[in-house]
Short mmCIF file of N, CA and C in Angstrom, two decimals:
data_model
loop_
_atom_site.label_atom_id
_atom_site.label_comp_id
_atom_site.label_asym_id
_atom_site.label_seq_id
_atom_site.Cartn_x
_atom_site.Cartn_y
_atom_site.Cartn_z
N GLN S 1 -24.31 -61.53 -70.17
CA GLN S 1 -25.12 -60.50 -70.32
C GLN S 1 -24.39 -59.13 -70.59
N VAL S 2 -24.88 -58.52 -71.71
CA VAL S 2 -24.14 -57.30 -72.19
C VAL S 2 -24.56 -56.15 -71.26
N GLN S 3 -23.49 -55.45 -70.76
CA GLN S 3 -23.77 -54.24 -70.07
C GLN S 3 -22.98 -53.18 -70.57
N LEU S 4 -23.48 -51.92 -70.60
CA LEU S 4 -22.83 -50.71 -70.99
C LEU S 4 -22.99 -49.54 -70.01
N MET S 5 -21.90 -49.07 -69.57
CA MET S 5 -22.05 -48.03 -68.44
C MET S 5 -21.35 -46.78 -68.94
N GLU S 6 -22.09 -45.70 -69.15
CA GLU S 6 -21.51 -44.50 -69.55
C GLU S 6 -21.18 -43.62 -68.40
N SER S 7 -20.20 -42.68 -68.58
CA SER S 7 -19.80 -41.63 -67.58
C SER S 7 -19.11 -40.55 -68.33
N GLY S 8 -18.93 -39.40 -67.49
CA GLY S 8 -18.17 -38.35 -68.09
C GLY S 8 -18.98 -37.12 -68.52
N GLY S 9 -20.36 -37.22 -68.50
CA GLY S 9 -21.11 -36.02 -68.77
C GLY S 9 -20.95 -35.04 -67.76
N GLY S 10 -21.59 -33.79 -68.00
CA GLY S 10 -21.49 -32.70 -67.07
C GLY S 10 -22.04 -31.44 -67.76
N SER S 11 -21.72 -30.27 -67.07
CA SER S 11 -22.14 -29.00 -67.56
C SER S 11 -21.02 -28.19 -67.84
N VAL S 12 -20.93 -27.63 -69.06
CA VAL S 12 -19.80 -26.77 -69.55
C VAL S 12 -20.39 -25.59 -70.22
N GLN S 13 -19.50 -24.71 -70.44
CA GLN S 13 -20.00 -23.49 -71.32
C GLN S 13 -19.58 -23.62 -72.65
N THR S 14 -20.19 -22.85 -73.54
CA THR S 14 -19.92 -22.93 -75.00
C THR S 14 -18.35 -22.84 -75.24
N GLY S 15 -17.91 -23.78 -76.12
CA GLY S 15 -16.47 -23.94 -76.41
C GLY S 15 -15.80 -24.84 -75.42
N GLY S 16 -16.40 -25.42 -74.49
CA GLY S 16 -15.75 -26.38 -73.61
C GLY S 16 -15.59 -27.70 -74.12
N SER S 17 -15.05 -28.59 -73.40
CA SER S 17 -14.77 -29.89 -73.72
C SER S 17 -15.13 -30.95 -72.61
N LEU S 18 -15.44 -32.21 -73.03
CA LEU S 18 -15.78 -33.27 -72.23
C LEU S 18 -15.29 -34.57 -72.82
N ARG S 19 -15.00 -35.50 -72.07
CA ARG S 19 -14.68 -36.87 -72.47
C ARG S 19 -15.72 -37.82 -71.85
N LEU S 20 -16.45 -38.50 -72.76
CA LEU S 20 -17.41 -39.45 -72.36
C LEU S 20 -16.72 -40.86 -72.42
N SER S 21 -17.12 -41.72 -71.50
CA SER S 21 -16.59 -43.13 -71.51
C SER S 21 -17.74 -44.04 -71.38
N CYS S 22 -17.46 -45.27 -72.07
CA CYS S 22 -18.50 -46.36 -71.97
C CYS S 22 -17.80 -47.66 -71.68
N VAL S 23 -17.94 -48.17 -70.50
CA VAL S 23 -17.25 -49.50 -70.13
C VAL S 23 -18.25 -50.58 -70.62
N ALA S 24 -17.78 -51.40 -71.35
CA ALA S 24 -18.52 -52.59 -71.84
C ALA S 24 -18.08 -53.88 -71.17
N SER S 25 -19.12 -54.78 -70.94
CA SER S 25 -18.83 -56.02 -70.40
C SER S 25 -19.89 -57.12 -70.86
N GLY S 26 -19.55 -58.26 -70.88
CA GLY S 26 -20.46 -59.44 -71.11
C GLY S 26 -20.52 -59.76 -72.58
N PHE S 27 -19.55 -59.32 -73.48
CA PHE S 27 -19.47 -59.84 -74.90
C PHE S 27 -18.12 -59.93 -75.41
N ALA S 28 -17.94 -60.52 -76.59
CA ALA S 28 -16.73 -60.79 -77.16
C ALA S 28 -16.19 -59.43 -77.55
N TYR S 29 -15.17 -58.99 -76.88
CA TYR S 29 -14.64 -57.78 -77.21
C TYR S 29 -13.99 -57.64 -78.61
N GLY S 30 -14.21 -56.59 -79.37
CA GLY S 30 -13.61 -56.47 -80.70
C GLY S 30 -14.51 -57.08 -81.70
N ARG S 31 -15.56 -57.70 -81.36
CA ARG S 31 -16.50 -58.31 -82.40
C ARG S 31 -17.86 -57.51 -82.46
N TYR S 32 -17.96 -56.40 -81.71
CA TYR S 32 -19.12 -55.67 -81.72
C TYR S 32 -18.98 -54.25 -82.35
N ALA S 33 -19.96 -53.81 -83.08
CA ALA S 33 -20.08 -52.54 -83.45
C ALA S 33 -20.47 -51.63 -82.21
N MET S 34 -19.81 -50.43 -81.99
CA MET S 34 -20.18 -49.64 -80.90
C MET S 34 -20.38 -48.19 -81.33
N GLY S 35 -21.23 -47.51 -80.59
CA GLY S 35 -21.47 -46.16 -81.06
C GLY S 35 -21.92 -45.23 -80.02
N TRP S 36 -22.00 -44.01 -80.28
CA TRP S 36 -22.62 -42.93 -79.41
C TRP S 36 -23.78 -42.29 -80.14
N PHE S 37 -24.82 -42.19 -79.38
CA PHE S 37 -26.05 -41.50 -79.80
C PHE S 37 -26.49 -40.49 -78.86
N ARG S 38 -27.41 -39.61 -79.22
CA ARG S 38 -27.80 -38.58 -78.36
C ARG S 38 -29.27 -38.27 -78.54
N GLN S 39 -29.88 -37.82 -77.46
CA GLN S 39 -31.35 -37.48 -77.60
C GLN S 39 -31.54 -36.23 -76.64
N ALA S 40 -32.05 -35.21 -77.35
CA ALA S 40 -32.41 -33.86 -76.60
C ALA S 40 -33.93 -34.00 -76.31
N PRO S 41 -34.45 -33.24 -75.32
CA PRO S 41 -35.74 -33.23 -74.95
C PRO S 41 -36.64 -32.84 -76.20
N GLY S 42 -37.65 -33.61 -76.52
CA GLY S 42 -38.60 -33.43 -77.54
C GLY S 42 -38.08 -33.70 -79.00
N LYS S 43 -36.89 -34.35 -79.01
CA LYS S 43 -36.23 -34.75 -80.27
C LYS S 43 -36.02 -36.25 -80.40
N GLU S 44 -35.86 -36.70 -81.55
CA GLU S 44 -35.51 -38.16 -81.74
C GLU S 44 -34.01 -38.42 -81.42
N ARG S 45 -33.80 -39.67 -81.10
CA ARG S 45 -32.39 -40.11 -80.88
C ARG S 45 -31.67 -40.02 -82.12
N GLU S 46 -30.37 -39.56 -82.18
CA GLU S 46 -29.67 -39.41 -83.42
C GLU S 46 -28.26 -39.90 -83.17
N GLY S 47 -27.75 -40.43 -84.23
CA GLY S 47 -26.41 -40.94 -84.23
C GLY S 47 -25.31 -39.85 -84.18
N VAL S 48 -24.26 -40.02 -83.35
CA VAL S 48 -23.20 -39.08 -83.29
C VAL S 48 -21.86 -39.67 -83.98
N ALA S 49 -21.51 -40.79 -83.48
CA ALA S 49 -20.26 -41.41 -84.05
C ALA S 49 -20.41 -42.87 -83.71
N ALA S 50 -19.71 -43.69 -84.54
CA ALA S 50 -19.84 -45.15 -84.36
C ALA S 50 -18.56 -45.80 -84.89
N ILE S 51 -18.20 -46.95 -84.40
CA ILE S 51 -17.15 -47.80 -84.91
C ILE S 51 -17.71 -49.25 -85.13
N ASP S 52 -17.45 -49.60 -86.37
CA ASP S 52 -17.89 -51.09 -86.68
C ASP S 52 -16.85 -51.99 -86.19
N SER S 53 -17.17 -53.39 -86.14
CA SER S 53 -16.22 -54.39 -85.68
C SER S 53 -14.96 -54.39 -86.53
N ASP S 54 -15.08 -53.98 -87.74
CA ASP S 54 -13.86 -53.96 -88.66
C ASP S 54 -13.06 -52.72 -88.58
N GLY S 55 -13.41 -51.80 -87.59
CA GLY S 55 -12.71 -50.58 -87.37
C GLY S 55 -13.12 -49.32 -88.10
N THR S 56 -14.08 -49.53 -89.05
CA THR S 56 -14.72 -48.52 -89.89
C THR S 56 -15.40 -47.45 -88.81
N ILE S 57 -15.04 -46.26 -89.01
CA ILE S 57 -15.66 -45.12 -88.19
C ILE S 57 -16.55 -44.24 -88.97
N ARG S 58 -17.58 -43.83 -88.41
CA ARG S 58 -18.50 -42.93 -89.10
C ARG S 58 -19.03 -41.87 -88.15
N TYR S 59 -19.00 -40.55 -88.63
CA TYR S 59 -19.45 -39.48 -87.73
C TYR S 59 -20.70 -38.77 -88.51
N ALA S 60 -21.54 -38.22 -87.67
CA ALA S 60 -22.61 -37.40 -88.17
C ALA S 60 -22.11 -36.02 -88.55
N GLU S 61 -22.81 -35.58 -89.60
CA GLU S 61 -22.45 -34.36 -90.25
C GLU S 61 -22.25 -33.14 -89.31
N PHE S 62 -23.09 -33.16 -88.40
CA PHE S 62 -23.01 -32.03 -87.40
C PHE S 62 -21.86 -32.02 -86.53
N VAL S 63 -21.15 -33.22 -86.46
CA VAL S 63 -19.85 -33.28 -85.69
C VAL S 63 -18.82 -32.34 -86.16
N LYS S 64 -18.58 -32.38 -87.50
CA LYS S 64 -17.70 -31.43 -88.27
C LYS S 64 -16.35 -31.34 -87.51
N GLY S 65 -15.71 -32.37 -87.22
CA GLY S 65 -14.39 -32.43 -86.65
C GLY S 65 -14.30 -32.03 -85.15
N ARG S 66 -15.47 -31.82 -84.60
CA ARG S 66 -15.44 -31.45 -83.07
C ARG S 66 -15.26 -32.62 -82.17
N PHE S 67 -15.90 -33.78 -82.60
CA PHE S 67 -15.90 -34.92 -81.78
C PHE S 67 -14.99 -36.01 -82.21
N THR S 68 -14.45 -36.76 -81.27
CA THR S 68 -13.56 -37.92 -81.82
C THR S 68 -13.91 -39.23 -81.07
N ILE S 69 -14.19 -40.31 -81.73
CA ILE S 69 -14.65 -41.52 -81.17
C ILE S 69 -13.39 -42.42 -81.15
N SER S 70 -13.20 -43.15 -80.00
CA SER S 70 -11.97 -44.10 -79.92
C SER S 70 -12.34 -45.25 -79.01
N GLN S 71 -11.44 -46.19 -78.95
CA GLN S 71 -11.57 -47.33 -78.10
C GLN S 71 -10.14 -47.57 -77.47
N ASP S 72 -10.13 -48.08 -76.27
CA ASP S 72 -8.85 -48.52 -75.75
C ASP S 72 -8.42 -49.80 -76.49
N ASP S 73 -7.16 -50.24 -76.10
CA ASP S 73 -6.57 -51.36 -76.80
C ASP S 73 -7.38 -52.66 -76.64
N THR S 74 -7.96 -52.75 -75.53
CA THR S 74 -8.70 -54.06 -75.31
C THR S 74 -10.15 -53.91 -75.80
N LYS S 75 -10.48 -52.80 -76.33
CA LYS S 75 -11.82 -52.60 -76.84
C LYS S 75 -12.98 -52.80 -75.88
N THR S 76 -12.64 -52.59 -74.57
CA THR S 76 -13.62 -52.72 -73.56
C THR S 76 -14.13 -51.38 -73.17
N THR S 77 -13.53 -50.28 -73.54
CA THR S 77 -13.93 -49.01 -73.23
C THR S 77 -14.08 -48.20 -74.48
N LEU S 78 -15.18 -47.46 -74.67
CA LEU S 78 -15.44 -46.68 -75.83
C LEU S 78 -15.38 -45.23 -75.42
N TYR S 79 -14.76 -44.35 -76.04
CA TYR S 79 -14.64 -42.93 -75.72
C TYR S 79 -15.31 -42.03 -76.70
N LEU S 80 -15.73 -40.83 -76.31
CA LEU S 80 -16.10 -39.83 -77.18
C LEU S 80 -15.62 -38.52 -76.61
N ASP S 81 -14.60 -37.95 -77.37
CA ASP S 81 -14.07 -36.62 -76.96
C ASP S 81 -14.83 -35.56 -77.72
N LEU S 82 -15.35 -34.72 -76.76
CA LEU S 82 -16.25 -33.62 -77.27
C LEU S 82 -15.59 -32.31 -77.04
N ASP S 83 -15.30 -31.58 -78.15
CA ASP S 83 -14.65 -30.35 -78.09
C ASP S 83 -15.40 -29.32 -78.79
N SER S 84 -15.13 -28.02 -78.54
CA SER S 84 -15.84 -26.87 -79.16
C SER S 84 -17.36 -27.16 -78.96
N LEU S 85 -17.77 -27.45 -77.75
CA LEU S 85 -19.18 -27.70 -77.58
C LEU S 85 -20.09 -26.42 -77.76
N LYS S 86 -21.26 -26.64 -78.24
CA LYS S 86 -22.19 -25.71 -78.49
C LYS S 86 -23.49 -26.01 -77.76
N PRO S 87 -24.40 -25.04 -77.38
CA PRO S 87 -25.58 -25.29 -76.65
C PRO S 87 -26.49 -26.24 -77.38
N GLU S 88 -26.37 -26.39 -78.65
CA GLU S 88 -27.25 -27.38 -79.36
C GLU S 88 -26.74 -28.84 -79.21
N ASP S 89 -25.58 -28.93 -78.57
CA ASP S 89 -25.09 -30.30 -78.27
C ASP S 89 -25.64 -30.81 -76.97
N THR S 90 -26.40 -30.00 -76.27
CA THR S 90 -27.06 -30.40 -75.03
C THR S 90 -28.01 -31.60 -75.26
N ALA S 91 -27.85 -32.69 -74.56
CA ALA S 91 -28.53 -33.96 -74.78
C ALA S 91 -28.09 -35.03 -73.80
N MET S 92 -28.86 -36.08 -73.74
CA MET S 92 -28.50 -37.26 -73.14
C MET S 92 -27.67 -38.07 -74.15
N TYR S 93 -26.45 -38.50 -73.70
CA TYR S 93 -25.71 -39.24 -74.74
C TYR S 93 -25.72 -40.64 -74.23
N TYR S 94 -25.96 -41.60 -75.30
CA TYR S 94 -26.00 -43.02 -74.91
C TYR S 94 -24.99 -43.77 -75.66
N CYS S 95 -24.42 -44.77 -75.03
CA CYS S 95 -23.56 -45.83 -75.69
C CYS S 95 -24.33 -46.93 -76.14
N ALA S 96 -24.03 -47.56 -77.28
CA ALA S 96 -24.73 -48.56 -77.93
C ALA S 96 -23.76 -49.61 -78.51
N ALA S 97 -24.17 -50.86 -78.47
CA ALA S 97 -23.42 -51.96 -78.99
C ALA S 97 -24.25 -52.93 -79.78
N ASP S 98 -23.67 -53.69 -80.77
CA ASP S 98 -24.45 -54.69 -81.39
C ASP S 98 -23.35 -55.80 -82.06
N PRO S 99 -23.73 -57.03 -82.07
CA PRO S 99 -22.85 -58.07 -82.47
C PRO S 99 -22.87 -58.07 -84.05
N SER S 100 -23.59 -57.30 -84.81
CA SER S 100 -23.70 -57.31 -86.16
C SER S 100 -22.61 -56.60 -86.82
N HIS S 101 -22.34 -56.87 -88.02
CA HIS S 101 -21.41 -56.12 -88.81
C HIS S 101 -22.31 -55.10 -89.50
N ILE S 102 -22.09 -53.79 -88.97
CA ILE S 102 -22.98 -52.72 -89.47
C ILE S 102 -22.20 -51.84 -90.48
N VAL S 103 -22.86 -51.67 -91.63
CA VAL S 103 -22.14 -50.98 -92.69
C VAL S 103 -22.78 -49.62 -92.99
N GLY S 104 -22.04 -48.80 -93.52
CA GLY S 104 -22.45 -47.50 -94.18
C GLY S 104 -23.30 -46.59 -93.10
N ARG S 105 -24.34 -46.06 -93.67
CA ARG S 105 -25.10 -45.12 -92.88
C ARG S 105 -25.86 -45.79 -91.70
N TRP S 106 -25.96 -47.20 -91.76
CA TRP S 106 -26.60 -47.79 -90.69
C TRP S 106 -25.82 -47.69 -89.35
N LEU S 107 -24.48 -47.40 -89.39
CA LEU S 107 -23.61 -47.26 -88.27
C LEU S 107 -24.23 -46.02 -87.36
N LEU S 108 -24.90 -45.18 -87.93
CA LEU S 108 -25.49 -44.06 -87.16
C LEU S 108 -27.12 -44.07 -87.00
N MET S 109 -27.60 -45.29 -87.17
CA MET S 109 -28.94 -45.48 -86.95
C MET S 109 -29.29 -46.35 -85.80
N SER S 110 -30.07 -45.84 -84.90
CA SER S 110 -30.34 -46.46 -83.60
C SER S 110 -30.87 -47.87 -83.76
N GLN S 111 -31.69 -48.04 -84.89
CA GLN S 111 -32.41 -49.30 -85.14
C GLN S 111 -31.31 -50.48 -85.32
N ALA S 112 -30.12 -50.09 -85.61
CA ALA S 112 -29.04 -51.20 -85.90
C ALA S 112 -28.43 -51.83 -84.65
N PHE S 113 -28.74 -51.05 -83.55
CA PHE S 113 -28.03 -51.48 -82.27
C PHE S 113 -29.06 -52.14 -81.30
N GLY S 114 -28.54 -53.13 -80.67
CA GLY S 114 -29.49 -53.83 -79.76
C GLY S 114 -29.25 -53.65 -78.37
N TYR S 115 -28.13 -53.19 -77.88
CA TYR S 115 -27.72 -52.96 -76.53
C TYR S 115 -27.45 -51.58 -76.20
N TRP S 116 -28.00 -51.08 -75.10
CA TRP S 116 -27.87 -49.71 -74.73
C TRP S 116 -27.55 -49.45 -73.34
N GLY S 117 -26.73 -48.34 -73.08
CA GLY S 117 -26.52 -47.98 -71.71
C GLY S 117 -27.60 -46.98 -71.27
N GLN S 118 -27.41 -46.52 -70.07
CA GLN S 118 -28.45 -45.73 -69.35
C GLN S 118 -28.33 -44.23 -69.78
N GLY S 119 -27.20 -43.84 -70.40
CA GLY S 119 -26.96 -42.44 -70.78
C GLY S 119 -26.34 -41.60 -69.70
N THR S 120 -25.66 -40.50 -70.26
CA THR S 120 -24.91 -39.56 -69.40
C THR S 120 -25.27 -38.14 -69.97
N GLN S 121 -25.61 -37.29 -69.12
CA GLN S 121 -26.18 -36.04 -69.51
C GLN S 121 -25.06 -34.94 -69.83
N VAL S 122 -25.19 -34.37 -71.00
CA VAL S 122 -24.21 -33.19 -71.36
C VAL S 122 -25.12 -31.93 -71.55
N THR S 123 -24.62 -30.92 -70.78
CA THR S 123 -25.36 -29.60 -70.79
C THR S 123 -24.36 -28.64 -71.11
N VAL S 124 -24.67 -27.82 -72.17
CA VAL S 124 -23.77 -26.73 -72.69
C VAL S 124 -24.42 -25.35 -72.55
N SER S 125 -23.96 -24.49 -71.86
CA SER S 125 -24.57 -23.28 -71.53
C SER S 125 -23.96 -22.21 -72.47
N SER S 126 -24.65 -21.20 -72.81
CA SER S 126 -24.13 -20.07 -73.60
C SER S 126 -23.47 -18.94 -72.81
#
């Protein structure tokens, strides 16, 4: 049974930093695409950053070098380093995974991922 557990969210001021973590279990490590998505109140869920099973990384345009996605050596934990945070980054951040080989823009589309965590809240105040 695939399980994804996020942590690391919190409240920071504009310009602050956070590190989100997603611990994965129940699947063949290294063979899944994994990613981070976010959803603000009243808005649709959007892709933030993702890593395909072949190591390809894709970031949303709004990241603009502020966020970094990575995995530990065992690929059981996915990270998202959030720097230079802005109030518009306030959202629930979700970890997602899928056994498919996801290519191109699909890496940032929630429809491509079948497994989801419960989310961790990030709040940025001005």
